[in-house]
Amino acid sequence: DLQKLCAASRCGARLDINALPLSAAMQELFDEDTAIDYALAGGADYELIFTLPPDRVPELLAQRDPALPLTKIGVITAGSGVQCVRDGAEFTPRRTGYDHFAVGESS
């Protein structure tokens, strides 16, 4: 959905793969690369993605339920497209999105 968000907003993003919140169950069931694939393109939403200007972060943190985990996974950039970074280097995911009309294929 990050690609769709960026396209609709006419911006780009830099996504930190190492920051993706992988559940304990996901990490237990799958090797790291497969868990990342599912997190990026599995089609079963388990986290919401949103953007927020950096100066609004303190306000959000002050108003949210402390039991609600929030994870910064990247930044919005000028330009277009999503650049992924893993372990400090450019990373190309094996799958890049879920297509509800082509089950099992990336979009």
Coordinates of N, CA and C in Angstrom, one line a residue:
D1 N 0.8 -1.2 0.0 CA 0.0 0.0 0.0 C 0.8 1.3 0.0
L2 N 2.1 1.2 0.4 CA 3.0 2.3 0.4 C 3.2 2.9 -1.0
Q3 N 3.3 2.0 -2.0 CA 3.4 2.4 -3.4 C 2.2 3.2 -3.8
K4 N 1.0 2.7 -3.4 CA -0.3 3.4 -3.8 C -0.4 4.7 -3.1
L5 N 0.0 4.7 -1.8 CA 0.0 6.0 -1.1 C 0.9 7.0 -1.7
C6 N 2.1 6.6 -2.1 CA 3.0 7.6 -2.7 C 2.5 8.0 -4.1
A7 N 2.0 7.1 -4.9 CA 1.5 7.5 -6.2 C 0.3 8.5 -6.1
A8 N -0.6 8.3 -5.2 CA -1.7 9.2 -4.9 C -1.3 10.5 -4.4
S9 N -0.2 10.5 -3.6 CA 0.3 11.8 -3.0 C 1.4 12.4 -3.8
R10 N 1.7 11.8 -4.9 CA 2.8 12.3 -5.8 C 4.1 12.6 -5.1
C11 N 4.5 11.5 -4.4 CA 5.8 11.6 -3.6 C 6.5 10.3 -3.7
G12 N 7.6 10.2 -3.1 CA 8.3 8.9 -3.0 C 8.5 8.6 -1.5
A13 N 9.1 7.4 -1.2 CA 9.4 7.0 0.1 C 10.7 6.2 0.2
R14 N 11.3 6.3 1.4 CA 12.5 5.4 1.6 C 12.0 4.5 2.8
L15 N 12.0 3.2 2.5 CA 11.5 2.2 3.5 C 12.6 1.5 4.1
D16 N 12.7 1.5 5.4 CA 13.8 0.7 6.1 C 13.2 -0.7 6.4
I17 N 13.7 -1.7 5.7 CA 13.2 -3.0 5.8 C 13.5 -3.6 7.2
N18 N 14.6 -3.2 7.8 CA 15.0 -3.7 9.2 C 14.0 -3.1 10.2
A19 N 13.2 -2.1 9.9 CA 12.3 -1.5 10.9 C 10.9 -2.1 10.8
L20 N 10.7 -3.0 9.8 CA 9.3 -3.6 9.7 C 9.0 -4.4 10.9
P21 N 7.8 -4.1 11.5 CA 7.4 -4.9 12.6 C 6.9 -6.3 12.3
L22 N 7.8 -7.3 12.5 CA 7.4 -8.7 12.2 C 7.0 -9.3 13.5
S23 N 5.8 -9.9 13.5 CA 5.3 -10.6 14.7 C 6.1 -11.7 15.1
A24 N 6.0 -12.1 16.4 CA 6.8 -13.2 16.9 C 6.4 -14.5 16.2
A25 N 5.1 -14.6 15.9 CA 4.7 -15.8 15.2 C 5.3 -15.9 13.8
M26 N 5.3 -14.8 13.1 CA 5.9 -14.7 11.7 C 7.3 -15.1 11.8
Q27 N 8.1 -14.6 12.8 CA 9.5 -14.9 12.9 C 9.7 -16.3 13.3
E28 N 8.8 -16.9 14.0 CA 8.9 -18.3 14.4 C 8.6 -19.3 13.3
L29 N 7.7 -18.9 12.5 CA 7.3 -19.8 11.4 C 8.1 -19.7 10.1
F30 N 8.7 -18.6 9.9 CA 9.4 -18.4 8.6 C 10.8 -17.8 8.8
D31 N 11.7 -18.1 7.8 CA 13.0 -17.5 7.8 C 12.8 -16.0 7.6
E32 N 13.9 -15.2 7.9 CA 13.8 -13.7 7.8 C 13.3 -13.2 6.4
D33 N 13.9 -13.8 5.4 CA 13.5 -13.3 4.0 C 12.1 -13.6 3.7
T34 N 11.6 -14.7 4.0 CA 10.1 -15.1 3.8 C 9.2 -14.2 4.6
A35 N 9.6 -14.0 5.9 CA 8.8 -13.1 6.8 C 8.7 -11.7 6.2
I36 N 9.8 -11.2 5.6 CA 9.9 -9.9 5.0 C 9.0 -9.9 3.8
D37 N 9.0 -10.9 3.0 CA 8.1 -11.0 1.8 C 6.7 -10.9 2.2
Y38 N 6.3 -11.6 3.2 CA 4.9 -11.6 3.7 C 4.5 -10.2 4.3
A39 N 5.4 -9.6 5.0 CA 5.2 -8.3 5.5 C 5.0 -7.3 4.4
L40 N 5.8 -7.4 3.3 CA 5.7 -6.4 2.3 C 4.6 -6.7 1.3
A41 N 4.2 -8.0 1.1 CA 3.3 -8.3 0.0 C 2.4 -9.4 0.2
G42 N 2.1 -9.8 1.5 CA 1.3 -10.9 1.8 C -0.2 -10.8 1.5
G43 N -0.7 -9.6 1.5 CA -2.1 -9.4 1.3 C -3.0 -9.4 2.5
A44 N -2.4 -9.8 3.7 CA -3.2 -9.9 4.9 C -2.7 -8.7 5.8
D45 N -3.5 -7.7 5.8 CA -3.1 -6.5 6.5 C -3.0 -6.7 8.0
Y46 N -1.9 -6.5 8.6 CA -1.8 -6.6 10.0 C -1.3 -5.4 10.7
E47 N -0.9 -4.4 9.9 CA -0.5 -3.1 10.4 C -1.1 -2.0 9.5
L48 N -1.4 -0.9 10.1 CA -1.8 0.3 9.3 C -0.6 1.1 8.9
I49 N -0.6 1.7 7.7 CA 0.5 2.6 7.3 C -0.1 4.0 7.2
F50 N 0.6 5.0 7.7 CA 0.2 6.3 7.5 C 1.4 7.2 7.5
T51 N 1.3 8.4 7.1 CA 2.4 9.4 7.1 C 2.0 10.5 8.0
L52 N 3.0 11.2 8.5 CA 2.8 12.3 9.4 C 4.0 13.2 9.4
P53 N 3.7 14.5 9.3 CA 4.9 15.5 9.3 C 5.7 15.3 10.6
P54 N 7.0 15.3 10.5 CA 7.8 15.1 11.7 C 7.5 16.0 12.9
D55 N 7.0 17.2 12.6 CA 6.7 18.1 13.7 C 5.4 17.7 14.4
R56 N 4.7 16.8 13.9 CA 3.4 16.4 14.5 C 3.6 15.1 15.3
V57 N 4.8 14.5 15.3 CA 5.0 13.2 16.0 C 4.8 13.4 17.5
P58 N 5.3 14.5 18.2 CA 5.1 14.6 19.6 C 3.6 14.7 20.0
E59 N 2.8 15.4 19.2 CA 1.4 15.4 19.4 C 0.7 14.1 19.3
L60 N 1.1 13.3 18.3 CA 0.6 12.0 18.1 C 0.9 11.1 19.3
L61 N 2.2 11.1 19.7 CA 2.6 10.3 20.8 C 1.9 10.7 22.1
A62 N 1.6 12.0 22.3 CA 1.0 12.4 23.5 C -0.5 12.0 23.6
Q63 N -1.1 11.8 22.4 CA -2.6 11.5 22.4 C -2.9 10.1 22.2
R64 N -1.9 9.2 21.8 CA -2.3 7.8 21.5 C -2.4 7.0 22.8
D65 N -3.0 5.9 22.6 CA -3.1 4.9 23.7 C -1.7 4.3 23.8
P66 N -1.0 4.3 25.0 CA 0.3 3.7 25.1 C 0.4 2.2 24.8
A67 N -0.7 1.5 24.8 CA -0.8 0.1 24.5 C -0.7 -0.1 22.9
L68 N -0.9 1.0 22.2 CA -0.9 0.9 20.7 C 0.5 1.0 20.2
P69 N 1.1 0.0 19.7 CA 2.5 0.2 19.2 C 2.5 0.9 17.9
L70 N 3.5 1.8 17.8 CA 3.8 2.6 16.6 C 5.2 2.3 16.2
T71 N 5.4 2.2 14.9 CA 6.8 1.9 14.4 C 7.1 2.8 13.2
K72 N 8.2 3.5 13.3 CA 8.6 4.3 12.2 C 9.4 3.4 11.2
I73 N 8.9 3.3 10.0 CA 9.5 2.4 9.1 C 10.2 3.1 7.9
G74 N 10.1 4.4 7.8 CA 10.7 5.1 6.7 C 10.4 6.6 6.7
V75 N 10.7 7.2 5.6 CA 10.4 8.6 5.4 C 9.8 8.9 4.0
I76 N 9.0 9.9 3.9 CA 8.5 10.4 2.6 C 9.6 11.2 2.0
T77 N 9.8 11.0 0.7 CA 10.8 11.8 0.0 C 10.2 12.5 -1.2
A78 N 11.0 13.4 -1.8 CA 10.6 14.0 -3.1 C 10.7 13.0 -4.2
G79 N 10.1 13.2 -5.3 CA 10.2 12.3 -6.4 C 9.1 11.3 -6.4
S80 N 9.4 10.1 -6.9 CA 8.3 9.1 -6.9 C 8.9 7.7 -6.6
G81 N 8.1 6.8 -6.3 CA 8.5 5.4 -6.1 C 9.0 5.2 -4.7
V82 N 9.2 3.9 -4.4 CA 9.6 3.5 -3.1 C 11.0 2.9 -3.2
Q83 N 11.9 3.4 -2.4 CA 13.3 2.9 -2.3 C 13.3 2.1 -1.0
C84 N 13.8 0.9 -1.1 CA 13.9 0.0 0.1 C 15.4 -0.1 0.5
V85 N 15.7 -0.1 1.8 CA 17.0 -0.2 2.3 C 17.0 -1.3 3.4
R86 N 18.0 -2.1 3.3 CA 18.1 -3.2 4.3 C 19.6 -3.3 4.7
D87 N 19.8 -3.3 6.0 CA 21.2 -3.3 6.5 C 22.1 -2.2 5.9
G88 N 21.5 -1.1 5.7 CA 22.2 0.1 5.2 C 22.5 0.1 3.7
A89 N 22.0 -0.9 3.0 CA 22.2 -1.0 1.5 C 20.9 -1.0 0.8
E90 N 20.9 -0.6 -0.5 CA 19.7 -0.7 -1.3 C 19.2 -2.1 -1.4
F91 N 17.9 -2.3 -1.3 CA 17.3 -3.7 -1.3 C 16.2 -3.7 -2.2
T92 N 16.2 -4.8 -3.0 CA 15.1 -5.0 -4.0 C 14.2 -6.2 -3.5
P93 N 13.0 -5.9 -3.0 CA 12.2 -7.0 -2.6 C 11.8 -8.0 -3.7
R94 N 11.6 -9.2 -3.3 CA 11.2 -10.3 -4.3 C 9.8 -10.0 -4.7
R95 N 9.0 -9.5 -3.9 CA 7.6 -9.1 -4.2 C 7.4 -7.7 -3.8
T96 N 6.5 -7.0 -4.5 CA 6.4 -5.5 -4.2 C 5.0 -5.1 -3.9
G97 N 4.0 -6.0 -3.8 CA 2.7 -5.6 -3.5 C 1.7 -6.7 -3.7
Y98 N 0.5 -6.6 -3.2 CA -0.5 -7.6 -3.3 C -1.5 -7.1 -4.3
D99 N -1.9 -8.0 -5.2 CA -2.9 -7.7 -6.2 C -4.1 -8.6 -5.9
H100 N -5.2 -8.1 -5.5 CA -6.3 -8.8 -5.1 C -6.9 -9.6 -6.2
F101 N -6.6 -9.3 -7.5 CA -7.1 -10.0 -8.6 C -6.2 -11.0 -9.2
A102 N -5.0 -11.1 -8.7 CA -4.0 -12.1 -9.2 C -3.4 -12.7 -8.0
V103 N -4.1 -13.6 -7.3 CA -3.6 -14.2 -6.1 C -2.3 -14.9 -6.3
G104 N -1.4 -14.6 -5.4 CA -0.1 -15.3 -5.4 C 1.0 -14.6 -6.3
E105 N 0.6 -13.5 -7.0 CA 1.5 -12.8 -7.8 C 1.7 -11.4 -7.2
S106 N 2.9 -10.9 -7.5 CA 3.2 -9.5 -7.1 C 2.7 -8.5 -8.1
S107 N 2.5 -7.3 -7.7 CA 2.0 -6.3 -8.6 C 3.1 -5.3 -8.8

